[in-house]
Amino acid sequence: MRTEDVLAATATGLWRWDNGAGTVTLDAEAARLLELPPKPGVFRESEVRSRFHPVDWNEIAGVIGLAVAEGTLAEARLRIVDGSGRVLRTVRSRSRPVPGGEGDGDYVLVGTLQEVAEPRPGAGGSHTAITGDWRRSREAFLLDAGRALAEAGSTTEVLRVAYSLSMPGFSPDGLAVFGVEGERLTIVGQHGHSLSDEGPFSDMPLDTDYPATEVVRTGRAIYLPTPDDYRSRYPATWPMARRFGRRSWAFLPLTVSGRTMGTWMAGFRHPVSFSPDERSVLTTVARMLAQALARAGAADTERELSLGLQRTMMPSLGPGIPGMTVAARYVPTGGGLQVGGDWYDLIPLPSGRIALVIGDVQGHDVRAAGLMGQLRIALRAYASEGHRPDAVLARASRFLSGLTAPGEDDEGTAARFATCLYAEADPESGILDIARAGHPDPVMMTADGTAVVRQTEGGLPLGVEADADYPTTRIVLEPGETIMLCTDGLIETGGHDLATGWARLRPILERHTGDLEKLADALVQAVHGPGSHYTTGPLADRREDDVAVLLLRREGSVTPPSVSRRTALTIAQAEPERISAARRLLRELLHDWSDPDQVDAAVLLLSEVATNVLVHTDGDAFMVARATGSPGERCLRVDVADGSDELPHKRRPGEMASSGRGLVLMEMLAHKWGVDPRGAGKSIWFELNEGEGERPEPAAPDLDAFEDL
């Protein structure tokens, strides 16, 4: 026996509801249960939906929505009604929604319909019509319709919502929205037939003898219950309308603020009498539809303006940089105009080098976007003149401070500042000269995937002082290494500060070591993607901010023995607090070191050496840390250089002494250490070998003539 015969014997039918296509596929038994011709076929969504009791349909819509969200079965009981509203039978539906179609909200409902063995409501000669529940169903329908239309964000979404509305007992099979352009009526959008089917209806003068044009002229609704009504009132356009095969029509004005902006046409393939209750529903829907279309039209215009501004202000990355790969992203966020003050740029320089610029103008509004555009043009001009990074930022700061008068009370014209990072890159050598104006430090990713914040010299944000200085930091990008420049929106969005935001991004940087485009997408998704609400920070302020990110990788073959990771930092006499930053950088460099005790030892030795440079010399300390080798067998070497010729001397401190233990600790904790004199100054270094817990007994250098460390 065939499966179809077994299902039919148990009064069970199969259906497939395609929400995106608006069609329902039924086998013969399912069609019979729904009071449709008892044979397999594909039916329109509205035709099937009209067979359900409207109250039951409102309930099943919620059940389906929950099942789609949770990936579970949708189960419900539905009353089947005839054209007059009489309940014929009750069926049970068990279906599973699966994703389908082209839209994010599209799904395909696959399942069964089975007749429930219970007394029919119409048994015993009494006929129960649905009119007793109609008013309550109408109220529920209007609430759902108002919510759905209010959430629609574009004209296309509004039209789709309007078509999907299941009016209680009389859902249209097609609709069209007409707008007015000058003295002509045009189609804004439609559902239920293709635009080409509209023919002359798609564009006609307002004086045409057509219901939609009369509604625009008079502002009053027109109801045509039968084809005879249409033919007698509008004989000129009836021959064109009859080919659509509809039986009833409703043309309602779309009025906003007392102005009729168009007409909504609802067509029905079944006769509709347009009772006072039905007209009330149609009128209410038309008013909500008009408001939704007005909002969506404004949003569409704003979106086009935003995209136009964004396309104009955001540069293209061009044909590429020889020997380097670049990827960039810009994501405007927040309410209002979707463009703000963040930007990035890639500027070819006369010397053959490339300038990378990333910045953030204070604010998230049109003024911030305008200032960003002006500042970006100024930076390109200064860079193209051949100025060094510090000079480019100094000129840009003077330019921005002169754009507005500081101290004005008007918030719209008050002075604003901007953060910026300017990097001049040499593609051949991988050298980057970086100047920073109050902007977050760059992040370096070594060839083995380690991500470390690279501390650089910096100055005040642009526009704070007209004559600000911006020191330059030089770093070298080795083959296979990547540098990331970003605005603070990538770090701090979602209640994060600089520390927790960096902790959120670091695993992503170290996990995506291949394609830069995939890495850029992953960074944006971590901040603004569906899963970003699982990684919110400790701050109460969960505001979003614009995001700009620029990634640069130096290409080249990297053999495993040559893979190394390094970090460097200058510790100035006037900035002893940077010793703490040096300790943090060293811990980040050794984040996957196998022996935590060795990490603590390395941090302690670095702190001792750097502190003594600041205490016993008059110059700055320059720290370079490098880890080479394979995991588990790596060697860490830390060099701290200074400009003094005075060499350290081993001391024997007393029990209560507060200093003099530097070299003692070096001998106890380091596997190797030494002092290398240089042409101007010296470098104190130490090495630690991963996996060697016990330090060997090395021959200590001759330090009899050394000064105190």
Short mmCIF file of N, CA and C in Angstrom, two decimals, residues 395-491:
data_model
loop_
_atom_site.label_atom_id
_atom_site.label_comp_id
_atom_site.label_asym_id
_atom_site.label_seq_id
_atom_site.Cartn_x
_atom_site.Cartn_y
_atom_site.Cartn_z
N ARG A 395 50.44 70.03 10.92
CA ARG A 395 49.70 70.90 10.02
C ARG A 395 48.20 70.61 10.08
N ALA A 396 47.84 69.32 10.19
CA ALA A 396 46.42 68.96 10.27
C ALA A 396 45.79 69.49 11.56
N SER A 397 46.53 69.48 12.66
CA SER A 397 46.01 70.01 13.92
C SER A 397 45.77 71.51 13.80
N ARG A 398 46.71 72.21 13.18
CA ARG A 398 46.53 73.65 12.99
C ARG A 398 45.33 73.93 12.08
N PHE A 399 45.16 73.10 11.05
CA PHE A 399 44.03 73.27 10.14
C PHE A 399 42.70 73.07 10.86
N LEU A 400 42.58 71.99 11.66
CA LEU A 400 41.32 71.70 12.34
C LEU A 400 40.99 72.74 13.39
N SER A 401 42.00 73.21 14.13
CA SER A 401 41.73 74.20 15.17
C SER A 401 41.24 75.51 14.58
N GLY A 402 41.56 75.78 13.30
CA GLY A 402 41.09 77.00 12.67
C GLY A 402 39.74 76.90 12.00
N LEU A 403 39.15 75.69 11.93
CA LEU A 403 37.86 75.54 11.28
C LEU A 403 36.71 76.11 12.10
N THR A 404 36.79 76.02 13.43
CA THR A 404 35.71 76.50 14.31
C THR A 404 36.30 77.41 15.36
N ALA A 405 35.45 78.27 15.91
CA ALA A 405 35.88 79.19 16.96
C ALA A 405 35.71 78.51 18.30
N PRO A 406 36.77 78.17 19.01
CA PRO A 406 36.62 77.48 20.30
C PRO A 406 35.93 78.35 21.32
N GLY A 407 35.14 77.69 22.16
CA GLY A 407 34.50 78.40 23.27
C GLY A 407 33.14 78.95 22.95
N GLU A 408 32.64 78.77 21.72
CA GLU A 408 31.31 79.28 21.42
C GLU A 408 30.27 78.44 22.14
N ASP A 409 29.16 79.08 22.50
CA ASP A 409 28.13 78.39 23.25
C ASP A 409 27.28 77.50 22.37
N ASP A 410 27.17 77.85 21.10
CA ASP A 410 26.34 77.06 20.20
C ASP A 410 26.98 75.70 19.99
N GLU A 411 26.28 74.66 20.39
CA GLU A 411 26.85 73.32 20.31
C GLU A 411 27.16 72.93 18.87
N GLY A 412 26.37 73.45 17.93
CA GLY A 412 26.59 73.07 16.54
C GLY A 412 27.86 73.64 15.96
N THR A 413 28.38 74.76 16.52
CA THR A 413 29.58 75.37 15.96
C THR A 413 30.75 75.31 16.92
N ALA A 414 30.60 74.67 18.07
CA ALA A 414 31.70 74.60 19.03
C ALA A 414 32.85 73.79 18.44
N ALA A 415 34.06 74.12 18.90
CA ALA A 415 35.25 73.45 18.38
C ALA A 415 35.21 71.96 18.70
N ARG A 416 35.70 71.17 17.78
CA ARG A 416 35.78 69.73 17.98
C ARG A 416 37.21 69.27 17.72
N PHE A 417 37.53 68.12 18.28
CA PHE A 417 38.85 67.56 18.07
C PHE A 417 38.72 66.25 17.30
N ALA A 418 39.84 65.72 16.90
CA ALA A 418 39.87 64.44 16.18
C ALA A 418 41.11 63.68 16.60
N THR A 419 40.95 62.38 16.76
CA THR A 419 42.11 61.51 16.96
C THR A 419 42.55 60.97 15.61
N CYS A 420 43.85 60.69 15.48
CA CYS A 420 44.36 60.25 14.18
C CYS A 420 45.66 59.48 14.37
N LEU A 421 45.87 58.50 13.53
CA LEU A 421 47.15 57.79 13.46
C LEU A 421 47.59 57.81 12.00
N TYR A 422 48.83 58.28 11.79
CA TYR A 422 49.39 58.42 10.44
C TYR A 422 50.64 57.55 10.36
N ALA A 423 50.66 56.62 9.43
CA ALA A 423 51.80 55.71 9.27
C ALA A 423 52.30 55.78 7.84
N GLU A 424 53.61 56.01 7.70
CA GLU A 424 54.24 56.03 6.38
C GLU A 424 54.99 54.73 6.21
N ALA A 425 54.60 53.94 5.21
CA ALA A 425 55.12 52.58 5.03
C ALA A 425 56.00 52.51 3.80
N ASP A 426 57.13 51.82 3.94
CA ASP A 426 58.03 51.52 2.82
C ASP A 426 57.80 50.07 2.42
N PRO A 427 57.18 49.81 1.28
CA PRO A 427 56.85 48.42 0.91
C PRO A 427 58.08 47.53 0.76
N GLU A 428 59.22 48.08 0.38
CA GLU A 428 60.40 47.25 0.15
C GLU A 428 61.03 46.77 1.45
N SER A 429 61.22 47.68 2.40
CA SER A 429 61.90 47.31 3.64
C SER A 429 60.95 46.93 4.77
N GLY A 430 59.66 47.27 4.64
CA GLY A 430 58.70 47.00 5.71
C GLY A 430 58.77 48.00 6.84
N ILE A 431 59.53 49.10 6.69
CA ILE A 431 59.65 50.11 7.75
C ILE A 431 58.39 50.97 7.78
N LEU A 432 57.85 51.20 8.97
CA LEU A 432 56.72 52.08 9.17
C LEU A 432 57.12 53.17 10.16
N ASP A 433 56.95 54.42 9.76
CA ASP A 433 57.14 55.57 10.64
C ASP A 433 55.76 56.05 11.06
N ILE A 434 55.47 56.00 12.36
CA ILE A 434 54.12 56.23 12.87
C ILE A 434 54.11 57.47 13.75
N ALA A 435 53.15 58.36 13.49
CA ALA A 435 52.85 59.50 14.37
C ALA A 435 51.41 59.37 14.81
N ARG A 436 51.15 59.65 16.08
CA ARG A 436 49.84 59.37 16.67
C ARG A 436 49.33 60.60 17.42
N ALA A 437 48.05 60.94 17.16
CA ALA A 437 47.42 62.10 17.81
C ALA A 437 46.24 61.62 18.64
N GLY A 438 46.52 61.18 19.88
CA GLY A 438 45.45 60.77 20.79
C GLY A 438 44.69 59.54 20.35
N HIS A 439 45.22 58.79 19.42
CA HIS A 439 44.52 57.64 18.85
C HIS A 439 45.00 56.35 19.51
N PRO A 440 44.17 55.29 19.51
CA PRO A 440 44.63 54.00 20.06
C PRO A 440 45.87 53.51 19.34
N ASP A 441 46.76 52.84 20.10
CA ASP A 441 47.98 52.29 19.53
C ASP A 441 47.65 51.20 18.51
N PRO A 442 48.56 50.98 17.55
CA PRO A 442 48.35 49.87 16.60
C PRO A 442 48.57 48.52 17.27
N VAL A 443 48.14 47.48 16.60
CA VAL A 443 48.33 46.10 17.07
C VAL A 443 49.18 45.37 16.05
N MET A 444 50.23 44.72 16.53
CA MET A 444 51.11 43.93 15.67
C MET A 444 50.79 42.45 15.81
N MET A 445 50.70 41.75 14.69
CA MET A 445 50.49 40.31 14.68
C MET A 445 51.68 39.66 14.01
N THR A 446 52.41 38.86 14.77
CA THR A 446 53.60 38.22 14.25
C THR A 446 53.23 37.07 13.31
N ALA A 447 54.24 36.53 12.63
CA ALA A 447 53.98 35.47 11.66
C ALA A 447 53.41 34.22 12.31
N ASP A 448 53.68 34.00 13.60
CA ASP A 448 53.13 32.81 14.27
C ASP A 448 51.77 33.06 14.89
N GLY A 449 51.19 34.24 14.65
CA GLY A 449 49.83 34.52 15.09
C GLY A 449 49.70 35.23 16.41
N THR A 450 50.79 35.65 17.04
CA THR A 450 50.72 36.36 18.31
C THR A 450 50.37 37.82 18.06
N ALA A 451 49.37 38.34 18.78
CA ALA A 451 48.94 39.72 18.64
C ALA A 451 49.36 40.50 19.87
N VAL A 452 50.04 41.63 19.65
CA VAL A 452 50.56 42.45 20.74
C VAL A 452 50.27 43.91 20.42
N VAL A 453 49.78 44.65 21.41
CA VAL A 453 49.62 46.09 21.24
C VAL A 453 51.01 46.72 21.15
N ARG A 454 51.26 47.49 20.10
CA ARG A 454 52.57 48.11 19.89
C ARG A 454 52.53 49.54 20.41
N GLN A 455 53.21 49.78 21.51
CA GLN A 455 53.25 51.11 22.09
C GLN A 455 54.03 52.06 21.18
N THR A 456 53.45 53.23 20.90
CA THR A 456 54.10 54.24 20.07
C THR A 456 54.00 55.59 20.75
N GLU A 457 54.91 56.48 20.35
CA GLU A 457 54.86 57.84 20.87
C GLU A 457 53.61 58.53 20.36
N GLY A 458 53.10 59.48 21.14
CA GLY A 458 51.88 60.16 20.72
C GLY A 458 51.79 61.58 21.23
N GLY A 459 50.87 62.34 20.65
CA GLY A 459 50.62 63.72 21.06
C GLY A 459 49.15 63.95 21.28
N LEU A 460 48.76 65.20 21.46
CA LEU A 460 47.37 65.56 21.72
C LEU A 460 46.51 65.31 20.49
N PRO A 461 45.20 65.10 20.67
CA PRO A 461 44.32 64.99 19.51
C PRO A 461 44.40 66.23 18.63
N LEU A 462 44.10 66.06 17.36
CA LEU A 462 44.14 67.17 16.42
C LEU A 462 43.10 68.21 16.80
N GLY A 463 43.47 69.48 16.70
CA GLY A 463 42.54 70.56 16.97
C GLY A 463 42.53 71.05 18.39
N VAL A 464 43.19 70.36 19.31
CA VAL A 464 43.23 70.81 20.71
C VAL A 464 44.17 71.99 20.85
N GLU A 465 45.36 71.88 20.26
CA GLU A 465 46.32 72.97 20.24
C GLU A 465 46.78 73.19 18.81
N ALA A 466 46.89 74.46 18.43
CA ALA A 466 47.29 74.76 17.07
C ALA A 466 48.73 74.38 16.81
N ASP A 467 49.60 74.45 17.83
CA ASP A 467 51.03 74.16 17.66
C ASP A 467 51.43 72.96 18.52
N ALA A 468 50.89 71.81 18.20
CA ALA A 468 51.21 70.60 18.95
C ALA A 468 52.32 69.82 18.26
N ASP A 469 53.08 69.06 19.05
CA ASP A 469 54.15 68.23 18.53
C ASP A 469 53.71 66.77 18.50
N TYR A 470 54.18 66.05 17.49
CA TYR A 470 53.80 64.65 17.32
C TYR A 470 55.05 63.83 17.03
N PRO A 471 55.66 63.24 18.08
CA PRO A 471 56.87 62.43 17.87
C PRO A 471 56.57 61.21 17.01
N THR A 472 57.61 60.72 16.36
CA THR A 472 57.49 59.61 15.42
C THR A 472 58.13 58.36 16.00
N THR A 473 57.46 57.23 15.81
CA THR A 473 57.99 55.92 16.22
C THR A 473 58.22 55.08 14.97
N ARG A 474 59.41 54.46 14.88
CA ARG A 474 59.72 53.61 13.73
C ARG A 474 59.63 52.14 14.14
N ILE A 475 58.89 51.38 13.37
CA ILE A 475 58.81 49.94 13.58
C ILE A 475 59.07 49.25 12.24
N VAL A 476 59.42 47.98 12.30
CA VAL A 476 59.69 47.20 11.09
C VAL A 476 58.69 46.06 11.01
N LEU A 477 58.04 45.97 9.87
CA LEU A 477 57.09 44.89 9.61
C LEU A 477 57.83 43.79 8.87
N GLU A 478 58.07 42.67 9.56
CA GLU A 478 58.78 41.56 8.95
C GLU A 478 57.84 40.77 8.02
N PRO A 479 58.41 39.97 7.08
CA PRO A 479 57.55 39.15 6.21
C PRO A 479 56.60 38.28 7.02
N GLY A 480 55.34 38.29 6.64
CA GLY A 480 54.31 37.51 7.32
C GLY A 480 53.65 38.23 8.47
N GLU A 481 54.14 39.41 8.85
CA GLU A 481 53.56 40.14 9.97
C GLU A 481 52.47 41.09 9.49
N THR A 482 51.54 41.39 10.40
CA THR A 482 50.39 42.24 10.09
C THR A 482 50.27 43.32 11.15
N ILE A 483 49.87 44.51 10.72
CA ILE A 483 49.59 45.59 11.65
C ILE A 483 48.13 45.99 11.49
N MET A 484 47.44 46.22 12.59
CA MET A 484 46.04 46.63 12.58
C MET A 484 45.93 48.04 13.15
N LEU A 485 45.29 48.93 12.40
CA LEU A 485 44.93 50.26 12.86
C LEU A 485 43.42 50.31 12.98
N CYS A 486 42.90 50.85 14.08
CA CYS A 486 41.45 50.88 14.26
C CYS A 486 41.06 52.09 15.08
N THR A 487 39.78 52.45 15.01
CA THR A 487 39.24 53.50 15.87
C THR A 487 38.73 52.87 17.16
N ASP A 488 38.42 53.72 18.14
CA ASP A 488 38.04 53.19 19.45
C ASP A 488 36.70 52.47 19.43
N GLY A 489 35.89 52.66 18.37
CA GLY A 489 34.63 51.94 18.29
C GLY A 489 34.81 50.44 18.22
N LEU A 490 35.90 49.97 17.59
CA LEU A 490 36.15 48.54 17.52
C LEU A 490 36.49 47.97 18.88
N ILE A 491 37.06 48.79 19.75
CA ILE A 491 37.52 48.31 21.05
C ILE A 491 36.45 48.49 22.13
#
